[in-house]
Amino acid sequence: MRLLIMGPPGAGKGTQAKYVAEHFKIPAISTGDIFRANVGQGTPLGIEAKRYMDAGEYVPDEVTNLMVRDRIDEPDAVAGFLLDGYPRTLAQVEELDGMVAFTGHSLDAVIVLTADRDEIVERLLRRAQTEGRADDTEDVIRRRQEVYAEETEPLIAIYRERGLTHEVDGMGEVDQVTQRIFDSLNGVIES
Ligand code: AMP
């Protein structure tokens, strides 16, 4: 089972990815989490990625693609995975197509979490005050939304044309949203 979850920053992708991945017994692979772990450990990858993350910009495709390639080659991802936060650019879409095709498989579904942009920004600003993530200043939050709208949102159409998208309302209680995702995937994917 090879799934993607897409949606604007702050729509709750990471939270939902964990529940969905657990249900299908596949790893949830978050590029943002991998970058943050590398930043935390001070690895060369982390040092490189931090500059972009702190500004709300995307880490260059070559760096991100290599990292994802390595991660999905790991044994736990051979039978499938749920990618959270990747692909985010056209070059990444093409790279992922190549990676998946190489293994003789194809993507099964793309979960698209929809959310009210203004409400998300409000929520992220509140979270910034309580958690103080380095990429959670107001300017960076707004920049991340802009970059998403410019570079990533248009990519959803590619997967829609392939008939893979499942658009799910991401607003509301976490477990309600999870249930909507399962309802939407029902019939497409046997669990
Ligand atoms: P996230 O936690 O998914 O919002 O990711 C946090 C940050 O990591 C993003 O704002 C980017 O700087 C970087 N990042 C995560 N995934 C990608 C990606 N697929 N391509 C480029 N940069 C990424």
mmCIF file of C-alpha atoms and ligand atoms in Angstrom:
data_model
loop_
_atom_site.group_PDB
_atom_site.id
_atom_site.type_symbol
_atom_site.label_atom_id
_atom_site.label_comp_id
_atom_site.label_asym_id
_atom_site.label_seq_id
_atom_site.Cartn_x
_atom_site.Cartn_y
_atom_site.Cartn_z
ATOM 1 C CA MET A 1 0.000 0.000 0.000
ATOM 2 C CA ARG A 2 1.521 3.269 -1.150
ATOM 3 C CA LEU A 3 -0.246 6.382 0.048
ATOM 4 C CA LEU A 4 0.408 10.115 0.088
ATOM 5 C CA ILE A 5 -1.127 12.751 2.311
ATOM 6 C CA MET A 6 -1.190 16.335 1.040
ATOM 7 C CA GLY A 7 -2.602 19.605 2.317
ATOM 8 C CA PRO A 8 -1.486 23.020 3.547
ATOM 9 C CA PRO A 9 0.966 23.399 6.449
ATOM 10 C CA GLY A 10 -0.985 23.149 9.685
ATOM 11 C CA ALA A 11 -3.888 21.118 8.258
ATOM 12 C CA GLY A 12 -3.040 18.204 10.548
ATOM 13 C CA LYS A 13 -1.300 15.937 8.026
ATOM 14 C CA GLY A 14 1.223 14.582 10.512
ATOM 15 C CA THR A 15 -1.391 13.615 13.088
ATOM 16 C CA GLN A 16 -3.631 11.926 10.535
ATOM 17 C CA ALA A 17 -0.683 10.237 8.812
ATOM 18 C CA LYS A 18 0.198 8.427 12.044
ATOM 19 C CA TYR A 19 -3.325 7.018 12.508
ATOM 20 C CA VAL A 20 -3.730 6.002 8.881
ATOM 21 C CA ALA A 21 -0.295 4.393 8.707
ATOM 22 C CA GLU A 22 -0.904 2.492 11.922
ATOM 23 C CA HIS A 23 -4.220 1.192 10.541
ATOM 24 C CA PHE A 24 -2.597 -0.110 7.352
ATOM 25 C CA LYS A 25 0.552 -1.296 9.168
ATOM 26 C CA ILE A 26 2.891 0.781 7.045
ATOM 27 C CA PRO A 27 5.416 3.414 8.135
ATOM 28 C CA ALA A 28 4.390 7.081 8.084
ATOM 29 C CA ILE A 29 7.339 8.853 6.522
ATOM 30 C CA SER A 30 7.423 12.593 7.172
ATOM 31 C CA THR A 31 10.176 14.514 5.397
ATOM 32 C CA GLY A 32 9.658 17.380 7.858
ATOM 33 C CA ASP A 33 10.237 14.995 10.801
ATOM 34 C CA ILE A 34 13.364 13.536 9.184
ATOM 35 C CA PHE A 35 14.739 17.022 8.578
ATOM 36 C CA ARG A 36 13.912 18.064 12.162
ATOM 37 C CA ALA A 37 15.639 14.945 13.540
ATOM 38 C CA ASN A 38 18.738 15.791 11.501
ATOM 39 C CA VAL A 39 18.655 19.393 12.669
ATOM 40 C CA GLY A 40 18.403 18.145 16.258
ATOM 41 C CA GLN A 41 21.406 15.852 15.798
ATOM 42 C CA GLY A 42 23.426 18.512 13.972
ATOM 43 C CA THR A 43 24.142 16.266 10.966
ATOM 44 C CA PRO A 44 25.422 17.838 7.701
ATOM 45 C CA LEU A 45 21.934 17.250 6.231
ATOM 46 C CA GLY A 46 20.368 19.000 9.208
ATOM 47 C CA ILE A 47 22.742 21.955 8.976
ATOM 48 C CA GLU A 48 21.906 22.362 5.282
ATOM 49 C CA ALA A 49 18.137 21.908 5.747
ATOM 50 C CA LYS A 50 17.863 24.300 8.700
ATOM 51 C CA ARG A 51 18.638 27.381 6.623
ATOM 52 C CA TYR A 52 15.636 26.717 4.415
ATOM 53 C CA MET A 53 13.295 25.502 7.120
ATOM 54 C CA ASP A 54 13.881 28.541 9.312
ATOM 55 C CA ALA A 55 12.900 30.771 6.383
ATOM 56 C CA GLY A 56 9.803 28.741 5.457
ATOM 57 C CA GLU A 57 11.375 27.761 2.121
ATOM 58 C CA TYR A 58 11.686 24.300 0.633
ATOM 59 C CA VAL A 59 14.892 22.330 1.034
ATOM 60 C CA PRO A 60 16.395 21.778 -2.475
ATOM 61 C CA ASP A 61 14.964 18.880 -4.452
ATOM 62 C CA GLU A 62 18.270 17.022 -4.837
ATOM 63 C CA VAL A 63 18.723 16.877 -1.074
ATOM 64 C CA THR A 64 15.110 15.931 -0.349
ATOM 65 C CA ASN A 65 14.851 13.351 -3.122
ATOM 66 C CA LEU A 66 17.993 11.519 -2.024
ATOM 67 C CA MET A 67 16.765 11.415 1.548
ATOM 68 C CA VAL A 68 13.372 9.959 0.538
ATOM 69 C CA ARG A 69 14.999 7.433 -1.782
ATOM 70 C CA ASP A 70 17.158 6.163 1.095
ATOM 71 C CA ARG A 71 14.212 6.052 3.471
ATOM 72 C CA ILE A 72 11.844 4.099 1.238
ATOM 73 C CA ASP A 73 14.610 1.607 0.482
ATOM 74 C CA GLU A 74 14.607 0.597 4.137
ATOM 75 C CA PRO A 75 13.101 -2.836 4.888
ATOM 76 C CA ASP A 76 10.037 -1.531 6.742
ATOM 77 C CA ALA A 77 8.911 0.411 3.658
ATOM 78 C CA VAL A 78 9.205 -2.417 1.124
ATOM 79 C CA ALA A 79 5.551 -3.437 1.506
ATOM 80 C CA GLY A 80 4.318 0.139 1.465
ATOM 81 C CA PHE A 81 4.422 3.556 3.077
ATOM 82 C CA LEU A 82 2.488 6.718 3.706
ATOM 83 C CA LEU A 83 4.412 9.803 2.667
ATOM 84 C CA ASP A 84 3.618 12.967 4.606
ATOM 85 C CA GLY A 85 5.034 16.204 3.191
ATOM 86 C CA TYR A 86 6.488 14.684 0.031
ATOM 87 C CA PRO A 87 6.243 15.328 -2.886
ATOM 88 C CA ARG A 88 6.004 19.115 -2.699
ATOM 89 C CA THR A 89 7.434 20.145 -6.097
ATOM 90 C CA LEU A 90 6.994 18.913 -9.654
ATOM 91 C CA ALA A 91 10.537 17.525 -9.646
ATOM 92 C CA GLN A 92 9.659 15.524 -6.526
ATOM 93 C CA VAL A 93 6.478 14.168 -8.154
ATOM 94 C CA GLU A 94 8.556 12.938 -11.083
ATOM 95 C CA GLU A 95 11.236 11.514 -8.823
ATOM 96 C CA LEU A 96 8.663 9.646 -6.750
ATOM 97 C CA ASP A 97 7.041 8.246 -9.898
ATOM 98 C CA GLY A 98 10.433 6.860 -10.871
ATOM 99 C CA MET A 99 11.110 5.397 -7.424
ATOM 100 C CA VAL A 100 7.729 3.683 -7.225
ATOM 101 C CA ALA A 101 7.848 2.412 -10.826
ATOM 102 C CA PHE A 102 11.320 0.990 -10.206
ATOM 103 C CA THR A 103 9.872 -1.308 -7.562
ATOM 104 C CA GLY A 104 7.134 -2.441 -9.997
ATOM 105 C CA HIS A 105 4.368 -0.809 -7.967
ATOM 106 C CA SER A 106 2.175 2.244 -8.243
ATOM 107 C CA LEU A 107 0.610 4.726 -5.853
ATOM 108 C CA ASP A 108 -2.737 3.566 -4.463
ATOM 109 C CA ALA A 109 -4.268 6.805 -3.202
ATOM 110 C CA VAL A 110 -3.555 10.426 -2.342
ATOM 111 C CA ILE A 111 -5.364 11.822 0.703
ATOM 112 C CA VAL A 112 -5.908 15.560 0.293
ATOM 113 C CA LEU A 113 -6.742 17.345 3.544
ATOM 114 C CA THR A 114 -8.660 20.537 2.881
ATOM 115 C CA ALA A 115 -8.743 23.342 5.422
ATOM 116 C CA ASP A 116 -9.623 26.984 5.791
ATOM 117 C CA ARG A 117 -6.421 28.957 5.207
ATOM 118 C CA ASP A 118 -7.211 31.776 7.664
ATOM 119 C CA GLU A 119 -8.200 29.357 10.401
ATOM 120 C CA ILE A 120 -4.976 27.402 9.923
ATOM 121 C CA VAL A 121 -2.838 30.499 10.175
ATOM 122 C CA GLU A 122 -4.641 31.458 13.391
ATOM 123 C CA ARG A 123 -4.065 27.979 14.788
ATOM 124 C CA LEU A 124 -0.378 28.001 13.860
ATOM 125 C CA LEU A 125 0.097 31.411 15.452
ATOM 126 C CA ARG A 126 -1.426 30.110 18.676
ATOM 127 C CA ARG A 127 0.800 27.020 18.547
ATOM 128 C CA ALA A 128 3.834 29.237 17.951
ATOM 129 C CA GLN A 129 3.149 31.026 21.219
ATOM 130 C CA THR A 130 2.859 27.812 23.224
ATOM 131 C CA GLU A 131 5.503 25.603 21.567
ATOM 132 C CA GLY A 132 7.927 28.096 20.042
ATOM 133 C CA ARG A 133 9.028 26.094 16.974
ATOM 134 C CA ALA A 134 11.828 27.932 15.143
ATOM 135 C CA ASP A 135 9.782 27.934 11.911
ATOM 136 C CA ASP A 136 6.670 29.216 13.666
ATOM 137 C CA THR A 137 7.150 32.971 13.624
ATOM 138 C CA GLU A 138 4.336 34.866 11.929
ATOM 139 C CA ASP A 139 6.426 35.747 8.850
ATOM 140 C CA VAL A 140 7.584 32.163 8.419
ATOM 141 C CA ILE A 141 4.065 30.796 8.897
ATOM 142 C CA ARG A 142 2.784 33.102 6.168
ATOM 143 C CA ARG A 143 5.709 32.283 3.889
ATOM 144 C CA ARG A 144 5.122 28.534 4.296
ATOM 145 C CA GLN A 145 1.483 29.002 3.251
ATOM 146 C CA GLU A 146 2.563 31.051 0.222
ATOM 147 C CA VAL A 147 5.150 28.502 -0.878
ATOM 148 C CA TYR A 148 2.563 25.750 -0.483
ATOM 149 C CA ALA A 149 0.012 27.654 -2.604
ATOM 150 C CA GLU A 150 2.564 28.408 -5.307
ATOM 151 C CA GLU A 151 4.502 25.179 -5.515
ATOM 152 C CA THR A 152 2.529 22.326 -4.006
ATOM 153 C CA GLU A 153 -1.200 22.974 -4.317
ATOM 154 C CA PRO A 154 -1.046 22.876 -8.141
ATOM 155 C CA LEU A 155 0.428 19.361 -7.959
ATOM 156 C CA ILE A 156 -2.825 17.965 -6.574
ATOM 157 C CA ALA A 157 -4.304 18.290 -10.093
ATOM 158 C CA ILE A 158 -1.747 15.784 -11.389
ATOM 159 C CA TYR A 159 -2.952 13.142 -8.962
ATOM 160 C CA ARG A 160 -6.587 14.133 -9.507
ATOM 161 C CA GLU A 161 -6.161 13.459 -13.221
ATOM 162 C CA ARG A 162 -4.805 10.036 -12.360
ATOM 163 C CA GLY A 163 -7.957 9.390 -10.320
ATOM 164 C CA LEU A 164 -5.986 8.951 -7.094
ATOM 165 C CA THR A 165 -7.200 11.833 -4.922
ATOM 166 C CA HIS A 166 -9.469 11.554 -1.899
ATOM 167 C CA GLU A 167 -10.392 15.029 -0.721
ATOM 168 C CA VAL A 168 -11.240 15.062 2.958
ATOM 169 C CA ASP A 169 -12.374 17.980 5.107
ATOM 170 C CA GLY A 170 -9.525 18.398 7.600
ATOM 171 C CA MET A 171 -11.356 20.733 9.964
ATOM 172 C CA GLY A 172 -12.924 19.447 13.189
ATOM 173 C CA GLU A 173 -11.961 16.904 15.835
ATOM 174 C CA VAL A 174 -8.961 14.697 15.063
ATOM 175 C CA ASP A 175 -10.926 11.429 15.288
ATOM 176 C CA GLN A 176 -13.713 12.782 13.076
ATOM 177 C CA VAL A 177 -11.165 13.647 10.402
ATOM 178 C CA THR A 178 -9.550 10.201 10.722
ATOM 179 C CA GLN A 179 -12.954 8.588 10.239
ATOM 180 C CA ARG A 180 -13.593 10.703 7.147
ATOM 181 C CA ILE A 181 -10.297 9.500 5.706
ATOM 182 C CA PHE A 182 -11.165 5.847 6.315
ATOM 183 C CA ASP A 183 -14.644 6.346 4.838
ATOM 184 C CA SER A 184 -13.140 7.955 1.777
ATOM 185 C CA LEU A 185 -10.543 5.201 1.292
ATOM 186 C CA ASN A 186 -13.086 2.486 1.890
ATOM 187 C CA GLY A 187 -13.651 0.412 -1.205
ATOM 188 C CA VAL A 188 -10.480 1.640 -2.856
ATOM 189 C CA ILE A 189 -8.194 -0.063 -0.425
ATOM 190 C CA GLU A 190 -8.848 -3.289 1.403
ATOM 191 C CA SER A 191 -7.496 -3.059 4.950
HETATM 192 P P1 AMP B 1 6.660 19.974 7.513
HETATM 193 O O1 AMP B 1 6.860 19.505 8.906
HETATM 194 O O2 AMP B 1 6.208 18.880 6.570
HETATM 195 O O3 AMP B 1 5.802 21.197 7.404
HETATM 196 O O4 AMP B 1 8.103 20.404 6.972
HETATM 197 C C1 AMP B 1 8.865 21.384 7.637
HETATM 198 C C2 AMP B 1 9.874 22.012 6.673
HETATM 199 O O5 AMP B 1 10.768 21.004 6.175
HETATM 200 C C3 AMP B 1 9.273 22.639 5.432
HETATM 201 O O6 AMP B 1 8.811 23.953 5.659
HETATM 202 C C4 AMP B 1 10.464 22.602 4.475
HETATM 203 O O7 AMP B 1 11.419 23.589 4.790
HETATM 204 C C5 AMP B 1 11.082 21.254 4.813
HETATM 205 N N1 AMP B 1 10.494 20.181 3.984
HETATM 206 C C6 AMP B 1 9.723 19.148 4.406
HETATM 207 N N2 AMP B 1 9.370 18.364 3.377
HETATM 208 C C7 AMP B 1 9.928 18.916 2.267
HETATM 209 C C8 AMP B 1 9.914 18.598 0.887
HETATM 210 N N3 AMP B 1 9.233 17.519 0.427
HETATM 211 N N4 AMP B 1 10.606 19.384 0.036
HETATM 212 C C9 AMP B 1 11.297 20.443 0.474
HETATM 213 N N5 AMP B 1 11.334 20.825 1.755
HETATM 214 C C10 AMP B 1 10.657 20.082 2.653
#
